[in-house]
Amino acid sequence: MFQIEFEFTLPKGFLDADGNLHRKGVMRLAKAIDEILPLRDPRVKSNPAYSTVIILSRVITRLGALEEVTPTIIEDLFACDLNYLYQFYRRINELEEEVESKEPTKPSN
């Protein structure tokens, strides 16, 4: 069966207003619309890097006991957790370029 959801554990975790720490979550595979819709957002138009925040808030289906994951929650993550989620997103969606190992060429005589 084709896997579309992936569990993760944040290195630090999201600390909510009540002092609860949320570390375990689920991210689904991205659809094309997840990368297209943020381009219409005015926050992305003024700061293209903000698209990562919006995309992650769309594809993270669960984070701890939180009812929903919003861009505000992604904004409040520790930097190491944001980086972790970005790398995790790229890995599960196979966006990393694979480095092909090439045999060294022999010099011509």
CSV table of C-alpha atoms in Angstrom, one decimal:
chain,number,residue,atom,x,y,z
A,1,MET,CA,0.0,0.0,0.0
A,2,PHE,CA,1.1,3.5,-0.8
A,3,GLN,CA,2.1,5.5,2.3
A,4,ILE,CA,0.8,9.1,2.4
A,5,GLU,CA,1.3,10.0,6.1
A,6,PHE,CA,4.5,9.9,8.1
A,7,GLU,CA,5.1,10.3,11.8
A,8,PHE,CA,7.8,12.5,13.2
A,9,THR,CA,9.2,13.7,16.5
A,10,LEU,CA,10.5,17.2,16.8
A,11,PRO,CA,13.9,17.7,18.4
A,12,LYS,CA,12.7,20.4,20.8
A,13,GLY,CA,8.9,20.6,20.4
A,14,PHE,CA,6.2,23.3,20.3
A,15,LEU,CA,5.5,24.9,23.7
A,16,ASP,CA,1.9,26.1,23.8
A,17,ALA,CA,0.5,29.0,25.9
A,18,ASP,CA,-0.3,26.6,28.7
A,19,GLY,CA,3.2,25.2,28.9
A,20,ASN,CA,2.4,21.9,27.2
A,21,LEU,CA,5.1,20.5,25.0
A,22,HIS,CA,4.0,19.0,21.7
A,23,ARG,CA,6.7,16.9,19.9
A,24,LYS,CA,5.0,14.0,18.1
A,25,GLY,CA,3.2,14.7,14.9
A,26,VAL,CA,2.1,13.4,11.5
A,27,MET,CA,2.9,14.9,8.1
A,28,ARG,CA,1.1,13.9,4.9
A,29,LEU,CA,2.6,13.9,1.4
A,30,ALA,CA,2.2,17.3,-0.3
A,31,LYS,CA,-0.1,17.9,-3.3
A,32,ALA,CA,0.6,20.4,-6.0
A,33,ILE,CA,-2.0,22.7,-4.6
A,34,ASP,CA,0.0,22.8,-1.3
A,35,GLU,CA,2.8,24.5,-3.1
A,36,ILE,CA,0.6,26.6,-5.4
A,37,LEU,CA,-1.8,28.2,-3.0
A,38,PRO,CA,0.8,29.9,-0.8
A,39,LEU,CA,2.0,31.9,-3.8
A,40,ARG,CA,-1.3,33.8,-3.7
A,41,ASP,CA,-0.8,34.8,0.0
A,42,PRO,CA,0.3,38.4,0.5
A,43,ARG,CA,2.7,37.3,3.3
A,44,VAL,CA,4.6,35.2,0.7
A,45,LYS,CA,4.5,38.0,-1.9
A,46,SER,CA,6.3,40.3,0.5
A,47,ASN,CA,8.6,37.5,1.8
A,48,PRO,CA,8.9,34.4,-0.4
A,49,ALA,CA,10.6,32.4,2.5
A,50,TYR,CA,7.2,32.6,4.3
A,51,SER,CA,5.9,29.9,1.8
A,52,THR,CA,7.6,27.3,3.9
A,53,VAL,CA,5.5,28.3,6.9
A,54,ILE,CA,2.3,28.1,5.0
A,55,ILE,CA,3.2,24.8,3.3
A,56,LEU,CA,4.1,23.1,6.6
A,57,SER,CA,0.9,24.3,8.2
A,58,ARG,CA,-1.0,22.6,5.3
A,59,VAL,CA,0.8,19.3,5.4
A,60,ILE,CA,1.2,18.7,9.1
A,61,THR,CA,-2.0,17.0,10.0
A,62,ARG,CA,-1.3,16.5,13.7
A,63,LEU,CA,1.1,17.9,16.3
A,64,GLY,CA,0.7,16.6,19.8
A,65,ALA,CA,-2.7,17.4,21.2
A,66,LEU,CA,-3.2,20.5,19.2
A,67,GLU,CA,-6.6,20.7,17.4
A,68,GLU,CA,-5.0,22.3,14.2
A,69,VAL,CA,-1.6,23.4,13.0
A,70,THR,CA,-1.7,27.0,11.8
A,71,PRO,CA,0.9,29.3,10.3
A,72,THR,CA,1.1,31.0,13.7
A,73,ILE,CA,2.1,27.7,15.3
A,74,ILE,CA,4.8,27.1,12.7
A,75,GLU,CA,6.1,30.6,13.3
A,76,ASP,CA,6.5,29.9,17.0
A,77,LEU,CA,8.5,26.7,16.5
A,78,PHE,CA,12.2,26.7,17.6
A,79,ALA,CA,14.5,27.2,14.6
A,80,CYS,CA,15.9,23.7,14.9
A,81,ASP,CA,12.3,22.2,14.7
A,82,LEU,CA,11.5,24.4,11.7
A,83,ASN,CA,14.6,23.1,10.0
A,84,TYR,CA,13.8,19.5,11.0
A,85,LEU,CA,10.3,19.8,9.5
A,86,TYR,CA,11.6,21.4,6.3
A,87,GLN,CA,14.1,18.6,5.8
A,88,PHE,CA,11.5,16.0,6.7
A,89,TYR,CA,9.1,17.5,4.1
A,90,ARG,CA,11.7,17.4,1.4
A,91,ARG,CA,12.7,13.8,2.2
A,92,ILE,CA,9.2,12.3,2.3
A,93,ASN,CA,8.2,14.2,-0.9
A,94,GLU,CA,11.4,13.0,-2.5
A,95,LEU,CA,12.5,16.5,-3.3
A,96,GLU,CA,16.2,15.8,-2.6
A,97,GLU,CA,18.4,15.3,-5.6
A,98,GLU,CA,20.1,12.0,-5.5
A,99,VAL,CA,23.8,12.1,-6.1
A,100,GLU,CA,24.8,9.6,-8.7
A,101,SER,CA,28.1,7.9,-8.1
A,102,LYS,CA,30.2,8.0,-11.2
A,103,GLU,CA,33.2,6.0,-12.0
A,104,PRO,CA,36.2,8.2,-12.4
A,105,THR,CA,37.2,8.5,-16.0
A,106,LYS,CA,40.5,7.1,-17.1
A,107,PRO,CA,42.8,9.5,-18.9
A,108,SER,CA,43.1,8.9,-22.6
A,109,ASN,CA,46.6,7.8,-23.8
